[in-house]
mmCIF file of C-alpha atoms in Angstrom:
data_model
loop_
_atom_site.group_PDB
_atom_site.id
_atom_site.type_symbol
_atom_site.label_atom_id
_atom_site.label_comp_id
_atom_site.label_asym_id
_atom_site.label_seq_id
_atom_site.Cartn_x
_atom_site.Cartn_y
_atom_site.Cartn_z
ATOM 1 C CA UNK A 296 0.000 0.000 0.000
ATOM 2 C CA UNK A 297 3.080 2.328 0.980
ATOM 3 C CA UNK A 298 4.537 1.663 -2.684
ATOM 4 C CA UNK A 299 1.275 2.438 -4.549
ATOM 5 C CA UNK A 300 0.692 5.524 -2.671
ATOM 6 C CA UNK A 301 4.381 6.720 -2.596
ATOM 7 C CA UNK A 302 5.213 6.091 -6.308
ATOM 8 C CA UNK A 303 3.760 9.252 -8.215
ATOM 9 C CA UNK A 304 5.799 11.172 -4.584
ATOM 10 C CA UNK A 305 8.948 9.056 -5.284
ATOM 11 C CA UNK A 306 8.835 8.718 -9.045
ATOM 12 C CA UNK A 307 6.529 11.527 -10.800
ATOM 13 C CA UNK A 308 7.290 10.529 -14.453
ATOM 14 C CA UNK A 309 5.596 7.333 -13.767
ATOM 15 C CA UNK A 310 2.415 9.041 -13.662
ATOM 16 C CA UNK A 311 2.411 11.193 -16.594
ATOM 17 C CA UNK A 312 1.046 10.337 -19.989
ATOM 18 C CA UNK A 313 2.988 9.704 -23.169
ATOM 19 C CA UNK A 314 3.511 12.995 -25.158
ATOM 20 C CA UNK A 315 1.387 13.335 -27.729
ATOM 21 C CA UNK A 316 3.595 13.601 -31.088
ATOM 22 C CA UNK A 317 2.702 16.795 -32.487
ATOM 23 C CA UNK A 318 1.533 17.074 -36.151
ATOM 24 C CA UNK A 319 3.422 17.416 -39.048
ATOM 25 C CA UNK A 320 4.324 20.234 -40.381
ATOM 26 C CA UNK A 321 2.482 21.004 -43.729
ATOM 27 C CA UNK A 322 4.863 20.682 -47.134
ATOM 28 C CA UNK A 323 4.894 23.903 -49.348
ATOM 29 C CA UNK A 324 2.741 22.569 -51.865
ATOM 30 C CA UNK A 325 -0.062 22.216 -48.688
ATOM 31 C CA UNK A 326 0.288 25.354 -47.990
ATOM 32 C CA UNK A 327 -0.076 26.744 -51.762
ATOM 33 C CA UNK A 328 -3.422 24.900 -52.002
ATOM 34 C CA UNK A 329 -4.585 26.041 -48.616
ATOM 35 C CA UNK A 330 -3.751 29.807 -49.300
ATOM 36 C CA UNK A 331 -5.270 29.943 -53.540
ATOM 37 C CA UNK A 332 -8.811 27.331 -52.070
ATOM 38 C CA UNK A 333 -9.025 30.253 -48.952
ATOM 39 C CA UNK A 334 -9.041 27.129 -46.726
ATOM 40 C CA UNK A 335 -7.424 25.951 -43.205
ATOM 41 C CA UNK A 336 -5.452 28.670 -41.675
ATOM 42 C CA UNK A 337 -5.939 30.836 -44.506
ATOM 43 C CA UNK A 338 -9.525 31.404 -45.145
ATOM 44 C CA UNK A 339 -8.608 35.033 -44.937
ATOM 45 C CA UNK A 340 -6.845 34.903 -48.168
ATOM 46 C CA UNK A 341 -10.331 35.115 -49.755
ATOM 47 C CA UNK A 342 -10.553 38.894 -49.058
ATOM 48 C CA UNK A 343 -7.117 39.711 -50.333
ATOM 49 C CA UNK A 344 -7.435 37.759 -53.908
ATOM 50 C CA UNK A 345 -11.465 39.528 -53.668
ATOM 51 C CA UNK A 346 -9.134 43.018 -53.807
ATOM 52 C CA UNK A 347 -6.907 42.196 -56.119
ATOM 53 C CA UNK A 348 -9.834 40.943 -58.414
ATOM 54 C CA UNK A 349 -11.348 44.181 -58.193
ATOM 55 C CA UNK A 350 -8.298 46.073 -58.449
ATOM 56 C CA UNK A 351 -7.209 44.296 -61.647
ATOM 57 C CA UNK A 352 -11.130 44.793 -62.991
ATOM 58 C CA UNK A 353 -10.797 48.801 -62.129
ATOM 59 C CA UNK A 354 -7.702 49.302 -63.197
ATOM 60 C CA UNK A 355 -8.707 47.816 -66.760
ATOM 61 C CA UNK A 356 -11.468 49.714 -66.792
ATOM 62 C CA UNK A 357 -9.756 53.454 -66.308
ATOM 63 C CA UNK A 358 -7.391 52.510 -69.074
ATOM 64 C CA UNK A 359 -10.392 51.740 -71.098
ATOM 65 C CA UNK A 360 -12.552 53.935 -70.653
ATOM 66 C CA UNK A 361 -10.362 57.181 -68.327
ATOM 67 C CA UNK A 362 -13.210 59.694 -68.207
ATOM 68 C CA UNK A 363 -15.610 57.618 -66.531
ATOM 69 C CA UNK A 364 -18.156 59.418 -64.257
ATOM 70 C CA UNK A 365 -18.528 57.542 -60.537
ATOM 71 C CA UNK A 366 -22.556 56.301 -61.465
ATOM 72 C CA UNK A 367 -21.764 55.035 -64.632
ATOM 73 C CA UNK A 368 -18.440 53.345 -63.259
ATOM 74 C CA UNK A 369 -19.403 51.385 -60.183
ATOM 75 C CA UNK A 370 -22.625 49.845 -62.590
ATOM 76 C CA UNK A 371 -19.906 49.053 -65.364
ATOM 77 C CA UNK A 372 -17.234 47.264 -63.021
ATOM 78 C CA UNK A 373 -19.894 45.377 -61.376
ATOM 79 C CA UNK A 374 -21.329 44.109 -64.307
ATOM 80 C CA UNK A 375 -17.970 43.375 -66.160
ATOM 81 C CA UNK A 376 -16.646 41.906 -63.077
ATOM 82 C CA UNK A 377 -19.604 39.728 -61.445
ATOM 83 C CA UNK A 378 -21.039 38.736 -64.873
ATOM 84 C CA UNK A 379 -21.229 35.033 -64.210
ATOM 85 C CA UNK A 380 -22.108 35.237 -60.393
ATOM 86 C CA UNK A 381 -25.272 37.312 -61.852
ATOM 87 C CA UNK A 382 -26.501 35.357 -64.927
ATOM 88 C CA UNK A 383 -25.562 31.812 -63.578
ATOM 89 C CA UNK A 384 -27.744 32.091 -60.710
ATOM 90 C CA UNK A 385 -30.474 33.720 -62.293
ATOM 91 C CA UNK A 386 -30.652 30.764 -64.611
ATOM 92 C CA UNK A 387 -30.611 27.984 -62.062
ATOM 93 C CA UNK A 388 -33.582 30.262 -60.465
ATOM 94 C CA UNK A 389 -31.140 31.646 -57.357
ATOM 95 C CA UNK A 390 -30.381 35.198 -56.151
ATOM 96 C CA UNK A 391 -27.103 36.554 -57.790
ATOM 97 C CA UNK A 392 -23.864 36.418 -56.384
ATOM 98 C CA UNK A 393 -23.805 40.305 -55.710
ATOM 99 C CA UNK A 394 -27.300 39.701 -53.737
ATOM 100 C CA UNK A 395 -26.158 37.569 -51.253
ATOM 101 C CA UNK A 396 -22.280 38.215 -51.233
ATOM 102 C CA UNK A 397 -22.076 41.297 -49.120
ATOM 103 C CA UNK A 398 -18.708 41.693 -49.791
ATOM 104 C CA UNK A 399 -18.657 41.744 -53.608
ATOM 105 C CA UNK A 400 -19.931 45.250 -54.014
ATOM 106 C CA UNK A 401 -18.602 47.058 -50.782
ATOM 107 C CA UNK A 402 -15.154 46.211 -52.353
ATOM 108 C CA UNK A 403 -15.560 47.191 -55.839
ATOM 109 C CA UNK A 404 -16.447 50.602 -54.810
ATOM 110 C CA UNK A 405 -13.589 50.680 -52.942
ATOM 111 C CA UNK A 406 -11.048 49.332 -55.608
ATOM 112 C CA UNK A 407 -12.887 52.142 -58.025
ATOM 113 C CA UNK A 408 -12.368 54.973 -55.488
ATOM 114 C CA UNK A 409 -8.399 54.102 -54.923
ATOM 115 C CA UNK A 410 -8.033 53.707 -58.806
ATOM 116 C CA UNK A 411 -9.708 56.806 -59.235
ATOM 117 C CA UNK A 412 -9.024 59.472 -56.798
ATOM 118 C CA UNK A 413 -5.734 57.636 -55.144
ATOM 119 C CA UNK A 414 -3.038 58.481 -58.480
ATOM 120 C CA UNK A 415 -0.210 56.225 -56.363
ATOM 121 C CA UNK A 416 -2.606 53.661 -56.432
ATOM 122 C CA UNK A 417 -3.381 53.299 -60.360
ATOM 123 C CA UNK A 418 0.465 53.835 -60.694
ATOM 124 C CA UNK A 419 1.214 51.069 -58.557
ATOM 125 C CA UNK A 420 -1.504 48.760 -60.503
ATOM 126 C CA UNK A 421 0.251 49.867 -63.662
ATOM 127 C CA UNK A 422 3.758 49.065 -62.346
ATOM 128 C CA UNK A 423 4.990 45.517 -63.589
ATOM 129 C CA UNK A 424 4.759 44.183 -60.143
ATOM 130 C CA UNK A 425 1.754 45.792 -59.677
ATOM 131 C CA UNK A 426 0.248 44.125 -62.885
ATOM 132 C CA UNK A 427 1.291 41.112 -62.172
ATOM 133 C CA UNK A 428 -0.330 40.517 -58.949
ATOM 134 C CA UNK A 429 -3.311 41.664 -59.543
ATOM 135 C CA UNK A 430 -3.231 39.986 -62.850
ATOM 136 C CA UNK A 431 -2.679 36.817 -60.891
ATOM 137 C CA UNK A 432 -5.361 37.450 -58.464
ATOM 138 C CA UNK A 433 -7.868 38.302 -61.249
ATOM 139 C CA UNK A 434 -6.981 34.583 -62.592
ATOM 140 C CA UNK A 435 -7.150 33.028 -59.034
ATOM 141 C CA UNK A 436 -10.519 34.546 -58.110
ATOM 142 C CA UNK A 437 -11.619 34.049 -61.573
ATOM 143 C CA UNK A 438 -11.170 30.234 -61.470
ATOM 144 C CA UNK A 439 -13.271 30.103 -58.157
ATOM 145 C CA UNK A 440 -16.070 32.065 -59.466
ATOM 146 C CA UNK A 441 -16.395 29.193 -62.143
ATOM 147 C CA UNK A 442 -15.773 26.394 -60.060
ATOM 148 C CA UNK A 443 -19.031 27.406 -57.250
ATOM 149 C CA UNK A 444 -21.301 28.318 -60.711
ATOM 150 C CA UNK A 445 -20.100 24.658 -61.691
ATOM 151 C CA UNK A 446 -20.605 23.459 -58.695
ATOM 152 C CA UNK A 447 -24.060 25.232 -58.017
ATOM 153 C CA UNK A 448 -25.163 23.776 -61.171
ATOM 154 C CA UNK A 449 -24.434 20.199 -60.271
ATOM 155 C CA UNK A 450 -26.117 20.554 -56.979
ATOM 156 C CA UNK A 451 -29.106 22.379 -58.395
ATOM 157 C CA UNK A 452 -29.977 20.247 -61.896
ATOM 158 C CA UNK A 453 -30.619 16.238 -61.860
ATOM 159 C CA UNK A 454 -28.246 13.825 -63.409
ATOM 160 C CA UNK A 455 -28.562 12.822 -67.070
ATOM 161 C CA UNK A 456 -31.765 10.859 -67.472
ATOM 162 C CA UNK A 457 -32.196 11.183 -71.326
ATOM 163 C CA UNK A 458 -30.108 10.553 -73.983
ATOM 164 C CA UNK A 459 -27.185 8.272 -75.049
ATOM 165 C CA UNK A 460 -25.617 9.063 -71.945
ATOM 166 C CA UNK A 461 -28.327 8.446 -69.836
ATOM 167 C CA UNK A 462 -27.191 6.094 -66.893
ATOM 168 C CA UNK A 463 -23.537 6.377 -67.792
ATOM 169 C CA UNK A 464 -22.725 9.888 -65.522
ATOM 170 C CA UNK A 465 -23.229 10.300 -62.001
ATOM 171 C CA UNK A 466 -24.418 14.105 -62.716
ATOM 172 C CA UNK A 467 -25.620 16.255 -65.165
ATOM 173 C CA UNK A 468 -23.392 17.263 -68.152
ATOM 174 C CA UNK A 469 -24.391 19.929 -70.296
ATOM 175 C CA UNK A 470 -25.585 22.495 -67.946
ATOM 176 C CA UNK A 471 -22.802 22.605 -65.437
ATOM 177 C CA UNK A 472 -20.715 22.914 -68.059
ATOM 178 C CA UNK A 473 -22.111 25.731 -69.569
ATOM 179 C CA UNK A 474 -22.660 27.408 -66.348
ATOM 180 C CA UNK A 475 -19.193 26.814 -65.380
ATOM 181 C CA UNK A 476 -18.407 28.928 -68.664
ATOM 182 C CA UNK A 477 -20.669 31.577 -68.218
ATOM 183 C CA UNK A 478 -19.088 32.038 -64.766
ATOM 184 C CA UNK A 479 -15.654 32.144 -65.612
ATOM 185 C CA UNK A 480 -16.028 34.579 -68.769
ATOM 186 C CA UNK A 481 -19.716 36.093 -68.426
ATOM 187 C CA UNK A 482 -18.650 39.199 -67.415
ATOM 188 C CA UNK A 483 -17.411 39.329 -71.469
ATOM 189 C CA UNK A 484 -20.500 39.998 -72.730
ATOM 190 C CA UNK A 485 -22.128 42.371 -70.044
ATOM 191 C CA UNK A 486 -23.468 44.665 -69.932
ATOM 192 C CA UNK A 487 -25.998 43.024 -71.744
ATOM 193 C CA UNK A 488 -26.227 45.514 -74.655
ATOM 194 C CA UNK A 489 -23.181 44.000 -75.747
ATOM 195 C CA UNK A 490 -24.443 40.495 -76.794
ATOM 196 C CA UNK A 491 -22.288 38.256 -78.219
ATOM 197 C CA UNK A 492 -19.817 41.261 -79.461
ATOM 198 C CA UNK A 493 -16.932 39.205 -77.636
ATOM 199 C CA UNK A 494 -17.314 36.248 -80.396
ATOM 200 C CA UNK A 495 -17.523 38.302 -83.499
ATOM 201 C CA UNK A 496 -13.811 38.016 -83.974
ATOM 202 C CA UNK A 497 -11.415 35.637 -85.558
ATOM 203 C CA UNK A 498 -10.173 34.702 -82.225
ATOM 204 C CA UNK A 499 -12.106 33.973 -79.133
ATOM 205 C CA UNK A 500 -10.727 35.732 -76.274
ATOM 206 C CA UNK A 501 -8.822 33.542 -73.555
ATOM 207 C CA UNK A 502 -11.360 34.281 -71.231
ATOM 208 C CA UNK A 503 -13.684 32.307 -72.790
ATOM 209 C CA UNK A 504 -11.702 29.826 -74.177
ATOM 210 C CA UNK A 505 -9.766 29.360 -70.610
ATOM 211 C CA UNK A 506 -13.293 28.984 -69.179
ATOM 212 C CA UNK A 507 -14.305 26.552 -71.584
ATOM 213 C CA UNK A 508 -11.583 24.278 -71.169
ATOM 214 C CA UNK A 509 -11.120 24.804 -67.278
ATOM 215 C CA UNK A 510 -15.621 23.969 -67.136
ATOM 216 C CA UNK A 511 -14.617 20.570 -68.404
ATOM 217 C CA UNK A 512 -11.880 19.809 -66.142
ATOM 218 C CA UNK A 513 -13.577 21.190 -63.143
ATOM 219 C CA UNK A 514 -16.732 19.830 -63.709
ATOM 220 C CA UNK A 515 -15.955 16.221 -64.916
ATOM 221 C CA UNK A 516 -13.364 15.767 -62.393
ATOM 222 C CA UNK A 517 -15.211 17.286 -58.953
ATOM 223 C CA UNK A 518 -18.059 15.796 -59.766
ATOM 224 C CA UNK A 519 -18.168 12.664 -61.523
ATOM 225 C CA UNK A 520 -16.799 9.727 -59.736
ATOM 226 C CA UNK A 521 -15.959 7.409 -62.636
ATOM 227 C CA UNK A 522 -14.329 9.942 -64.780
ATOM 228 C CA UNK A 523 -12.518 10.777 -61.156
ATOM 229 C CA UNK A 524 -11.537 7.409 -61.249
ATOM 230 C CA UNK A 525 -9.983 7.051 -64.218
ATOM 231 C CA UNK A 526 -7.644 9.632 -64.214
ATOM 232 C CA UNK A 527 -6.234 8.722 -61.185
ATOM 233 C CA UNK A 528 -5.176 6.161 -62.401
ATOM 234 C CA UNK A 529 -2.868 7.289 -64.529
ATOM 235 C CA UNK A 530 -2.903 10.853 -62.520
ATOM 236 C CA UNK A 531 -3.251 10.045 -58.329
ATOM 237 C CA UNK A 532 -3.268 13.130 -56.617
ATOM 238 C CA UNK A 533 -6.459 13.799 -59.261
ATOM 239 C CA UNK A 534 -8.597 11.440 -56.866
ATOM 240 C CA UNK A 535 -8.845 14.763 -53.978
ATOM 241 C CA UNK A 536 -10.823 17.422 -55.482
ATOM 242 C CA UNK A 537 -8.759 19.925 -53.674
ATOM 243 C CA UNK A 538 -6.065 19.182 -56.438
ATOM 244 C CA UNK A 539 -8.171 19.407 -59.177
ATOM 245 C CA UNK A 540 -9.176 22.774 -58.372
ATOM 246 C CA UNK A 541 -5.291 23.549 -57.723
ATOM 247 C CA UNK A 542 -4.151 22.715 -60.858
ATOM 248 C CA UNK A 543 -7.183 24.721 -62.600
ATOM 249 C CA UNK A 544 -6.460 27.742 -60.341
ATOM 250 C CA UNK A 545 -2.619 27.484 -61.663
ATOM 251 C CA UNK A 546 -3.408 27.073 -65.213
ATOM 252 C CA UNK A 547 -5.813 30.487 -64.887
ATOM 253 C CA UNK A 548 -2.934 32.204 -62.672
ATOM 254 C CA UNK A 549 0.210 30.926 -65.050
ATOM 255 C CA UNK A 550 -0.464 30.575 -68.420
ATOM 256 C CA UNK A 551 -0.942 34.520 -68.410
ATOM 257 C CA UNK A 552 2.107 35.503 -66.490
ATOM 258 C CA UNK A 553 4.160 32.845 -69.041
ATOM 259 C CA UNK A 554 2.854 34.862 -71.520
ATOM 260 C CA UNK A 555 3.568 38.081 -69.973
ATOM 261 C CA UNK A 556 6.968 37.047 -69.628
ATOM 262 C CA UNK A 557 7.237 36.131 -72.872
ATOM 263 C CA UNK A 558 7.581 32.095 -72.552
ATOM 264 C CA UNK A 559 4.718 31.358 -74.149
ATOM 265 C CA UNK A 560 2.450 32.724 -77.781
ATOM 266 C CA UNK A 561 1.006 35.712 -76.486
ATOM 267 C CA UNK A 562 -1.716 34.463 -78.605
ATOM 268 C CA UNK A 563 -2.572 31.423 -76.787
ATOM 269 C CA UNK A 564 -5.676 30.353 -76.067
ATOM 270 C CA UNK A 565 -7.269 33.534 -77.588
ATOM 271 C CA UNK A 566 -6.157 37.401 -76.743
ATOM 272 C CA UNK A 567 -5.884 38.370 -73.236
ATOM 273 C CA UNK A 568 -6.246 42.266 -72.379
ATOM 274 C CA UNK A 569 -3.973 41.741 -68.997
ATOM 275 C CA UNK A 570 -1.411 40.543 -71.032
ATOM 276 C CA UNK A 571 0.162 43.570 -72.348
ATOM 277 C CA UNK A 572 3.311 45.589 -72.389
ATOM 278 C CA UNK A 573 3.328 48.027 -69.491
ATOM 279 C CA UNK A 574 4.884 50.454 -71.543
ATOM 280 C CA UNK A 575 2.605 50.922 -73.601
ATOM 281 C CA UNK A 576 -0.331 51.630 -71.032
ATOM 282 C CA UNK A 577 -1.803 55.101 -71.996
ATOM 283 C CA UNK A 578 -1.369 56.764 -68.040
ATOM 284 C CA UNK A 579 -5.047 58.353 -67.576
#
């Protein structure tokens, strides 16, 4: 009895529990996919790549168009900017992106006052570091934008029921896909009294072509197990969805900046207006 009741006096380690072994630390690559899906530790990362968006979209806008008036301005970026979060919605029967995100709108007026008003502002946008990262954050927050329309889409419309492909996909095909489109490049043809004027080229614009290409890949990949599947077999880290959106958000982010650099055909995937020589910017 002495023994039992003297031991944790005479010997205190013998009491204590094994030290839990503390968790790894994350690889580089985890954190890069944390910080560009706003997840984890870094959900905050959401607001900053929200401000570059809207910086890039303002900035584009006062080279554009430099004697904008403030009412006519704040309509125009919002409409250019949030194209697909308005139309996707509207056609899946849902309140628009701008409706229910309070911070969409706040922050646009914002980026439009500092571009406007703030002259060291619209010179650092113009600067080549300047351009790129907000170039880059355009991209980033572009490719999420058409991953939740995607996304909404599967959720909202039944899988394919009709057709030759009836029975052989686990979701629905054509509308995600289109919806994942409009949402990366709908902003392209607003406001809406300027139609399909973005097509009548020779060359589609990367925008939409980028969208079109990145719809597929998000869409059949996130959401349709079999096609999942199959490229991981050939492909593993394609089975976690949180990859898949990785590599789209990468493709949006560095095909531009390869371009910019002059790595790649400028002409790649269609023109890109954010791929330009700063140099040549007309200063408003």
């Amino acid at each position: 009895f002495f023994f039992h009741c003297a031991t944790p006096l005479l010997w205190p380690g013998a009491m204590r529990k094994a030290p839990v072994p503390l968790p790894a630390a994350p690889t580089p690559l985890e954190v890069l996919r944390d910080v560009l899906l706003f997840q984890a530790d870094y959900a905050f990362a959401y607001y900053i790549f929200l401000a570059l968006y809207c910086a890039a979209c303002c900035r584009n806008l006062k080279e554009a168009l430099p004697r904008l008036t403030w009412f006519y301005a704040i309509p125009l970026a919002v409409l250019t900017s949030f194209g697909g979060g308005i139309m996707v919605p509207v056609l899946l029967g849902l309140p628009a992106a701008p409706l229910i995100n309070e911070a969409l709108i706040p922050t646009m007026m914002i980026a439009w006052a500092c571009v406007q008003y703030l002259h060291p502002v619209l010179a650092l946008l113009q600067s080549p570091f300047g351009r790129a990262a907000s170039n880059s954050g355009f991209e980033v927050f572009r490719y999420h934008v058409l991953a939740i329309c995607s996304d909404l889409a599967s959720r909202t419309l039944p899988p394919v029921s009709t057709g030759p492909l009836a029975g052989t996909l686990s979701c629905a095909l054509v509308g995600p896909l289109l919806c994942g489109m409009i949402g990366g490049c709908g902003g392209a043809f607003m406001p809406l009294s300027n139609g399909l004027k973005a097509l009548e080229g020779s060359t589609i614009p990367w925008r939409v072509q980028s969208s079109a290409v990145m719809s597929a890949w998000h869409h059949l990949l996130t959401h349709d197990a079999a096609v999942r599947a199959s490229a991981a077999e050939y492909v593993p880290f394609l089975a976690d969805p949180a990859m898949v959106k990785l590599c789209g958000i990468l493709f949006f982010a560095g095909l531009p900046a390869l371009q910019q650099l002059g790595l790649l055909p400028a002409g790649l995937l269609g023109p890109n207006p954010f791929v330009i020589n700063a140099a040549k910017v007309k200063r408003a």
